[in-house]
Coordinates of C-alpha atoms (C1' of nucleotides) in Angstrom, one line a residue:
Chain A
M244 CA 6.1 -44.9 67.4
A245 CA 4.9 -44.0 64.0
K246 CA 7.3 -43.8 61.3
A247 CA 7.1 -40.9 58.8
N248 CA 5.1 -43.2 56.6
K249 CA 2.4 -41.2 54.8
S250 CA 0.5 -43.9 53.3
R251 CA -0.8 -44.8 56.9
Y252 CA -2.5 -41.2 57.3
A253 CA -4.0 -41.5 53.8
V254 CA -5.6 -44.9 54.9
L255 CA -6.5 -43.7 58.2
G256 CA -8.0 -40.6 56.8
I257 CA -10.2 -42.8 54.1
L258 CA -11.3 -44.9 57.2
A259 CA -12.3 -41.9 59.0
N260 CA -14.5 -40.8 56.3
A261 CA -15.7 -44.4 55.4
P262 CA -15.9 -46.6 58.0
G263 CA -16.2 -50.3 57.4
S264 CA -14.2 -50.3 54.2
S265 CA -12.0 -52.9 52.8
G266 CA -8.3 -52.5 51.4
Y267 CA -10.2 -53.0 48.3
D268 CA -12.7 -50.4 49.1
I269 CA -10.0 -47.8 50.0
R270 CA -8.3 -48.4 47.1
S271 CA -11.4 -47.3 44.9
I272 CA -12.3 -44.7 46.7
M273 CA -8.7 -43.2 46.6
K274 CA -9.1 -43.7 42.8
G275 CA -12.5 -41.7 42.6
S276 CA -11.0 -39.0 44.6
T277 CA -7.5 -38.4 45.7
D278 CA -5.8 -40.2 42.8
Y279 CA -4.6 -37.0 41.0
F280 CA -2.7 -35.8 43.9
W281 CA -2.1 -39.0 46.2
Q282 CA -2.3 -42.6 45.0
E283 CA -1.7 -46.0 46.7
T284 CA -1.8 -49.7 45.4
F285 CA -2.9 -52.8 47.0
S286 CA 0.8 -53.6 47.6
S287 CA 0.9 -50.7 50.0
I288 CA -2.5 -50.6 51.2
Y289 CA -2.7 -54.2 52.6
P290 CA 0.7 -53.9 54.8
V291 CA -0.6 -50.7 56.0
L292 CA -3.8 -52.0 57.4
D293 CA -1.8 -54.8 59.0
A294 CA 0.5 -52.5 60.8
L295 CA -2.5 -50.2 62.0
E296 CA -4.3 -53.0 62.9
K297 CA -1.2 -54.1 65.2
E298 CA -0.9 -50.5 66.6
N299 CA -4.3 -50.4 67.7
L300 CA -5.0 -47.5 65.4
I301 CA -7.9 -49.4 63.3
T302 CA -9.9 -52.6 64.1
G303 CA -10.3 -55.2 61.6
V304 CA -13.5 -57.6 61.1
Q305 CA -13.1 -60.5 59.0
G306 CA -16.2 -61.4 56.5
A307 CA -18.3 -58.8 57.5
S308 CA -20.7 -57.9 55.0
S309 CA -20.9 -60.6 52.3
G310 CA -19.9 -64.3 51.7
R311 CA -16.5 -63.1 50.5
N312 CA -13.2 -63.0 52.0
R313 CA -13.7 -59.5 53.0
K314 CA -12.1 -57.6 55.9
A315 CA -13.9 -54.5 56.7
Y316 CA -11.9 -51.9 59.2
N317 CA -12.9 -49.2 61.5
I318 CA -10.7 -46.3 62.8
T319 CA -10.3 -46.3 66.5
K320 CA -10.2 -43.3 69.0
K321 CA -6.4 -43.8 69.2
G322 CA -6.2 -43.9 65.2
L323 CA -8.3 -40.7 65.2
K324 CA -6.1 -39.0 67.6
A325 CA -2.9 -40.1 65.2
L326 CA -4.7 -39.0 62.4
Q327 CA -5.5 -35.6 63.7
S328 CA -1.9 -35.1 65.2
W329 CA -0.4 -35.6 61.9
L330 CA -2.8 -33.3 60.2
M331 CA -1.5 -30.4 62.6
E332 CA 2.0 -31.3 61.7
D333 CA 3.7 -28.7 59.5
V334 CA 4.3 -29.8 55.7
E335 CA 7.4 -29.5 54.0
L336 CA 7.0 -28.5 50.3
E337 CA 8.4 -31.3 48.3
Q338 CA 9.5 -30.6 44.5
G339 CA 8.4 -33.4 42.4
R340 CA 10.2 -34.7 39.3
N341 CA 8.8 -33.8 35.8
E342 CA 10.1 -35.7 33.0
M343 CA 8.7 -33.9 30.1
L344 CA 10.3 -30.6 31.4
L345 CA 13.4 -32.6 31.7
K346 CA 13.3 -33.4 28.2
I347 CA 12.4 -29.9 27.2
F348 CA 15.1 -28.3 29.2
F349 CA 17.6 -30.4 27.0
G350 CA 15.1 -29.9 23.8
E351 CA 18.0 -28.1 22.0
L352 CA 19.6 -31.4 21.7
N353 CA 16.3 -32.9 20.1
S354 CA 14.6 -32.3 17.1
I355 CA 12.1 -29.4 17.3
S356 CA 8.9 -31.7 16.2
S357 CA 9.9 -34.0 18.8
N358 CA 9.9 -31.0 21.5
I359 CA 6.3 -30.3 19.9
K360 CA 5.0 -33.5 20.3
H361 CA 6.3 -34.1 23.7
I362 CA 4.1 -30.8 24.7
E363 CA 1.2 -31.7 22.7
T364 CA 1.2 -34.9 24.2
Y365 CA 1.4 -33.6 27.7
K366 CA -1.3 -30.8 26.8
S367 CA -3.7 -33.5 25.9
Q368 CA -3.2 -35.7 28.7
I369 CA -3.7 -32.7 31.2
S370 CA -6.8 -31.7 29.3
A371 CA -8.3 -34.9 29.6
R372 CA -7.6 -35.1 33.4
K373 CA -9.1 -31.4 33.8
L374 CA -12.3 -32.6 32.0
V375 CA -12.8 -35.2 34.7
L376 CA -11.7 -32.9 37.5
E377 CA -14.4 -30.5 36.5
Q378 CA -17.1 -33.4 36.3
T379 CA -15.8 -34.2 39.5
R380 CA -16.5 -30.7 40.7
L381 CA -20.3 -30.9 39.5
N382 CA -21.1 -34.1 41.1
L383 CA -19.4 -34.1 44.3
P384 CA -22.0 -31.6 45.8
K385 CA -24.8 -33.6 44.2
K386 CA -23.6 -36.8 45.8
Y387 CA -22.6 -35.4 49.3
P388 CA -24.4 -32.2 49.8
K389 CA -24.4 -32.3 53.5
D390 CA -21.0 -34.1 54.0
A391 CA -18.7 -31.6 56.4
G392 CA -15.9 -32.7 54.1
L393 CA -17.5 -31.5 50.8
P394 CA -15.9 -28.0 51.1
F395 CA -12.7 -29.4 51.8
W396 CA -12.6 -32.1 49.1
L397 CA -13.8 -29.2 46.3
M398 CA -10.8 -27.1 47.6
T399 CA -8.6 -29.7 46.3
V400 CA -10.6 -30.4 43.0
E401 CA -10.1 -26.9 42.5
F402 CA -6.4 -26.8 43.2
G403 CA -6.5 -29.6 40.4
I404 CA -8.2 -27.6 37.8
C405 CA -6.4 -24.3 38.7
R406 CA -2.8 -26.1 38.1
M407 CA -4.0 -28.0 35.1
Q408 CA -5.2 -24.7 33.5
A409 CA -1.9 -23.3 34.1
S410 CA -0.2 -26.2 32.5
I411 CA -2.5 -25.9 29.4
E412 CA -1.8 -22.2 28.9
W413 CA 2.2 -22.9 29.7
S414 CA 1.9 -25.6 26.6
E415 CA 0.0 -23.3 24.3
Y416 CA 2.9 -20.5 25.0
A417 CA 5.7 -23.1 24.6
L418 CA 4.0 -24.5 21.2
E419 CA 4.0 -20.9 19.9
K420 CA 7.8 -20.4 21.1
L421 CA 8.4 -23.8 19.2
A422 CA 6.7 -22.7 16.1
K423 CA 8.9 -19.5 16.1
I424 CA 12.1 -21.4 16.4
K425 CA 11.1 -23.8 13.7
K426 CA 10.2 -21.2 11.4
Q427 CA 13.8 -19.5 12.0
K428 CA 15.7 -22.6 11.4
G429 CA 13.7 -22.8 8.1
V430 CA 14.9 -19.4 7.3
K431 CA 18.5 -19.8 7.7
K432 CA 18.4 -22.7 5.2
Chain B
M240 CA 21.4 -52.1 27.8
A241 CA 20.3 -48.9 29.8
K242 CA 17.6 -49.4 32.4
A243 CA 14.7 -47.2 32.9
N244 CA 16.9 -45.2 35.2
K245 CA 16.3 -41.5 34.6
S246 CA 19.0 -40.0 36.8
R247 CA 21.6 -41.3 33.9
Y248 CA 19.9 -39.0 31.2
A249 CA 19.9 -36.0 33.5
V250 CA 23.7 -36.5 34.1
L251 CA 24.2 -37.0 30.4
G252 CA 22.4 -34.0 29.6
I253 CA 24.3 -31.7 31.8
L254 CA 27.4 -33.2 30.7
A255 CA 26.4 -32.6 27.1
N256 CA 25.8 -28.7 27.9
A257 CA 28.5 -28.4 30.1
P258 CA 31.7 -30.7 29.2
G259 CA 34.4 -31.3 31.6
S260 CA 32.0 -31.1 34.6
S261 CA 32.8 -33.1 37.9
G262 CA 30.3 -34.9 39.9
Y263 CA 30.4 -31.9 42.1
D264 CA 29.8 -29.5 39.2
I265 CA 26.8 -31.3 38.0
R266 CA 25.0 -31.1 41.3
S267 CA 25.7 -27.3 41.6
I268 CA 24.7 -26.9 37.9
M269 CA 21.4 -28.6 38.7
K270 CA 20.9 -26.7 41.8
G271 CA 21.0 -23.9 39.7
S272 CA 18.9 -24.8 37.2
T273 CA 16.5 -28.0 37.1
D274 CA 16.5 -28.3 41.0
Y275 CA 12.8 -27.1 40.8
F276 CA 11.7 -29.8 38.7
W277 CA 14.4 -32.1 38.8
Q278 CA 16.8 -32.8 41.7
E279 CA 19.8 -35.1 42.0
T280 CA 22.0 -35.5 45.0
F281 CA 25.8 -36.9 45.3
S282 CA 24.6 -40.2 46.2
S283 CA 22.6 -40.8 43.1
I284 CA 25.1 -38.7 40.7
Y285 CA 28.5 -40.4 41.6
P286 CA 27.3 -44.0 40.9
V287 CA 25.5 -42.8 38.0
L288 CA 28.8 -41.6 36.8
D289 CA 30.8 -44.8 37.5
A290 CA 28.0 -46.7 35.5
L291 CA 28.1 -44.3 32.4
E292 CA 31.8 -44.5 32.2
K293 CA 31.7 -48.3 32.2
E294 CA 29.3 -48.1 29.5
N295 CA 31.3 -45.7 27.4
L296 CA 28.5 -43.1 27.4
I297 CA 31.0 -40.9 29.1
T298 CA 34.7 -40.7 29.6
G299 CA 36.5 -39.4 33.1
V300 CA 39.8 -37.7 33.6
Q301 CA 41.3 -37.7 36.7
G302 CA 42.6 -34.6 38.5
A303 CA 42.2 -32.5 35.3
S304 CA 41.8 -28.8 35.9
S305 CA 43.4 -28.1 39.6
G306 CA 45.4 -30.1 42.2
R307 CA 42.1 -31.2 43.8
N308 CA 40.9 -34.9 43.6
R309 CA 38.8 -33.8 40.7
K310 CA 37.4 -36.1 38.1
A311 CA 36.1 -34.2 34.9
Y312 CA 33.9 -35.8 32.5
N313 CA 33.0 -35.6 29.0
I314 CA 30.0 -37.1 27.0
T315 CA 31.0 -39.6 24.2
K316 CA 29.4 -39.8 20.7
K317 CA 27.8 -42.7 21.9
G318 CA 26.5 -41.3 25.2
L319 CA 25.0 -38.2 23.1
K320 CA 23.2 -40.9 20.8
A321 CA 21.9 -42.6 23.8
L322 CA 20.6 -39.1 25.5
Q323 CA 18.9 -38.4 22.2
S324 CA 17.1 -41.5 21.6
W325 CA 15.8 -41.0 25.2
L326 CA 15.0 -37.5 24.5
M327 CA 12.7 -38.7 21.7
E328 CA 11.0 -41.2 23.7
D329 CA 7.3 -40.5 24.7
V330 CA 6.8 -39.4 28.3
E331 CA 4.2 -40.7 30.6
L332 CA 2.5 -38.2 32.7
E333 CA 3.5 -39.2 36.4
Q334 CA 1.0 -38.0 39.0
G335 CA 3.0 -36.7 42.2
R336 CA 2.0 -36.8 45.8
N337 CA 0.8 -33.5 47.4
E338 CA 1.1 -33.9 51.1
M339 CA -0.5 -30.6 51.7
L340 CA -3.4 -31.3 49.5
L341 CA -3.9 -34.4 51.4
K342 CA -4.1 -32.7 54.6
I343 CA -6.5 -30.2 53.3
F344 CA -8.7 -33.1 52.0
F345 CA -8.9 -34.5 55.3
G346 CA -9.3 -31.0 56.7
E347 CA -12.6 -31.5 58.3
L348 CA -11.0 -33.5 60.6
N349 CA -8.7 -30.6 61.5
S350 CA -9.0 -27.3 62.9
I351 CA -9.8 -24.5 60.6
S352 CA -6.9 -22.6 61.9
S353 CA -4.6 -25.4 61.4
N354 CA -5.7 -25.7 57.8
I355 CA -5.1 -22.1 57.1
K356 CA -1.9 -22.4 58.5
H357 CA -0.9 -24.9 56.0
I358 CA -2.3 -23.0 53.0
E359 CA -0.3 -19.7 54.1
T360 CA 2.9 -21.6 54.8
Y361 CA 2.2 -23.2 51.3
K362 CA 1.6 -19.7 49.6
S363 CA 4.7 -18.4 51.2
Q364 CA 7.0 -21.1 50.3
I365 CA 5.7 -20.9 46.4
S366 CA 5.8 -17.4 46.4
A367 CA 9.6 -17.4 47.3
R368 CA 10.4 -20.0 44.7
K369 CA 8.5 -18.0 42.4
L370 CA 10.4 -15.0 43.0
V371 CA 13.6 -17.1 42.5
L372 CA 12.6 -18.2 39.1
E373 CA 11.5 -14.7 37.9
Q374 CA 15.1 -13.7 39.0
T375 CA 16.4 -16.5 36.8
R376 CA 14.2 -15.6 33.9
L377 CA 16.0 -12.0 34.0
N378 CA 19.5 -13.2 34.4
L379 CA 19.6 -16.2 31.9
P380 CA 19.4 -14.4 28.9
K381 CA 22.2 -12.0 30.4
K382 CA 24.3 -15.2 31.3
Y383 CA 24.1 -17.1 28.0
P384 CA 22.9 -14.7 25.4
K385 CA 24.1 -16.8 22.3
D386 CA 23.5 -20.4 23.8
A387 CA 21.0 -22.6 21.5
G388 CA 19.8 -24.0 24.7
L389 CA 18.5 -20.6 26.0
P390 CA 15.0 -20.8 24.5
F391 CA 14.4 -24.2 26.0
W392 CA 15.8 -23.3 29.5
L393 CA 13.7 -20.2 29.7
M394 CA 10.4 -22.4 28.6
T395 CA 11.1 -24.4 31.7
V396 CA 11.3 -21.4 33.8
E397 CA 8.3 -19.9 32.6
F398 CA 6.4 -23.5 33.3
G399 CA 7.6 -23.1 37.0
I400 CA 6.6 -19.6 37.2
C401 CA 3.0 -20.0 35.5
R402 CA 2.3 -23.0 37.8
M403 CA 3.4 -21.4 41.0
Q404 CA 1.1 -18.4 40.1
A405 CA -1.7 -20.8 39.7
S406 CA -0.8 -22.4 43.1
I407 CA -0.7 -19.0 44.4
E408 CA -3.9 -17.9 43.3
W409 CA -5.7 -21.1 44.4
S410 CA -4.2 -20.4 47.9
E411 CA -6.0 -17.1 48.0
Y412 CA -9.1 -18.6 46.8
A413 CA -8.8 -21.6 49.6
L414 CA -8.0 -18.9 52.2
E415 CA -11.2 -17.2 51.5
K416 CA -13.4 -20.3 51.4
L417 CA -11.6 -21.3 55.1
A418 CA -12.4 -17.6 56.4
K419 CA -15.9 -18.2 55.3
I420 CA -16.3 -21.6 57.0
K421 CA -14.7 -20.2 60.3
K422 CA -17.4 -17.5 60.2
Q423 CA -20.1 -20.0 59.9
K424 CA -18.7 -22.0 62.5
G425 CA -18.6 -19.1 64.7
V426 CA -22.3 -17.8 63.9
K427 CA -23.5 -21.3 64.9
K428 CA -22.2 -20.9 68.3
Chain C
dC155 C1' -20.4 -70.7 31.0
dG156 C1' -17.6 -67.1 30.8
dT157 C1' -16.2 -62.4 31.9
dC158 C1' -15.9 -58.8 35.3
dA159 C1' -15.6 -56.8 39.8
dC160 C1' -14.5 -58.2 44.1
dA161 C1' -10.8 -59.6 47.3
dT162 C1' -6.2 -60.2 49.4
dG163 C1' -1.7 -60.8 49.8
dT164 C1' 3.9 -61.8 48.6
dA165 C1' 8.5 -61.1 46.3
dA166 C1' 11.6 -58.9 43.8
dC167 C1' 13.0 -55.1 42.1
dT168 C1' 14.3 -50.2 41.7
dT169 C1' 14.9 -46.3 43.3
dG170 C1' 15.9 -42.3 46.4
dT171 C1' 17.3 -40.3 50.8
dT172 C1' 20.0 -39.6 54.9
dA173 C1' 23.7 -40.3 57.5
dC174 C1' 28.5 -41.3 57.7
dA175 C1' 33.3 -40.7 56.1
dT176 C1' 37.3 -38.3 54.7
dG177 C1' 40.0 -34.8 53.1
dA178 C1' 42.2 -30.7 50.4
dT179 C1' 42.2 -25.8 49.1
dT180 C1' 40.8 -21.0 49.1
dC181 C1' 39.4 -17.4 51.2
dT182 C1' 39.0 -14.0 55.2
Chain D
dA171 C1' 43.7 -20.3 62.1
dG172 C1' 39.2 -21.1 60.8
dA173 C1' 35.3 -21.2 57.9
dA174 C1' 33.5 -21.9 53.5
dT175 C1' 33.9 -24.5 49.3
dC176 C1' 35.4 -28.1 46.6
dA177 C1' 35.5 -32.8 46.0
dT178 C1' 34.5 -38.1 46.4
dG179 C1' 32.3 -41.9 47.8
dT180 C1' 29.7 -45.9 51.0
dA181 C1' 26.1 -48.0 53.7
dA182 C1' 22.2 -48.4 55.5
dC183 C1' 17.5 -47.2 55.2
dA184 C1' 12.8 -46.4 53.5
dA185 C1' 9.5 -46.3 50.2
dG186 C1' 7.5 -47.5 46.0
dT187 C1' 6.2 -50.0 41.7
dT188 C1' 5.5 -54.5 39.1
dA189 C1' 4.9 -58.8 38.7
dC190 C1' 3.3 -62.9 40.6
dA191 C1' -0.1 -65.8 42.9
dT192 C1' -5.0 -67.0 44.2
dG193 C1' -9.6 -67.2 44.8
dT194 C1' -15.0 -66.2 45.2
dG195 C1' -19.3 -64.1 43.7
dA196 C1' -22.7 -61.9 40.5
dC197 C1' -24.5 -60.9 36.4
dG198 C1' -25.7 -61.7 31.5

DNA sequence: CGTCACATGTAACTTGTTACATGATTCT
DNA sequence: AGAATCATGTAACAAGTTACATGTGACG
């Protein structure tokens, strides 16, 4: 039956929380919530919606809410079951790739200033994202004070903030190290 | 010329640090060093080696060190230049996917015990990896006390430890939250 | 009347993973 | 003798990204 495709479960989950969403809506919702740990593009969402509808995991209604070419979807009982059975399955820890770290790993072959620049850029990008998440942490309880999903959403937000804070602290440590190495090199001259 | 393929730079970098390595060696080296932030499989390494040789970024010598069917590679000047120019390029922050978090995000649709199990599993897997990295942090300076790359390798190790520690702390926080939710649900009965 | 947001989709390309396929050498 | 390690590669598949392609409705 269902393949190991994970996008489908992300879509199913959004539809379970926000019935009547269109493909466009799903992407907007994910941009504003799961984006920092899970992203989907239109090119992945629309084919998934088609497939899910064919499998009767969701139902689609053409032109539901406005005059626009809009197709709104709802999750079916079968879809909810499929989602829940996936939710219970064990997760295998995936190790992502980190290009910045790869460059630092080979940092000895690069100039110190370039290494510093990479980490400074990284730090500022992460800091910006952390600020966004901290805003989310404040806004979510106001927006959905009674939603049963709230504690779970906040947990994922907290995960992001926690890890980003660690990344920022590491950046500061690494910048100090690099400053020392730069100093040593200067002395040798 | 060179495509935006990042595997090639990983291979070039390893070859710069460990000249005379075979495809098999490269994978072993990466397993023992970059694996927690950068992985390559044989299926990606061998084609990359072929391509790099054709572009004169590396040179290969058949059956160099033993009677085995072994091809040892060395990085060329051109290869080193290509690597260094890549090292200087800006890195764009990539947001990976985290399946565990996706399941927690939809956690309200799942049982509390299943949510707890996911996080406990996650925590123990991360803890195990952190232990490995802490060993690496101890062993690297003993193994390569004078290698100029050492400070950079240690920085990446520190990154892993730092982030894993944050993940562990988040796990503990999340487990507490879940315990509270479980309690509340029990009370309502 | 112009721009932004809404809205959906396809095609081509890139990339990575898994399974398959084979064989030599070293160690116990 | 058998297992583990060394050693290289192909084929098929799965998945994701980017670019392309098109069109409507609301708002100022």
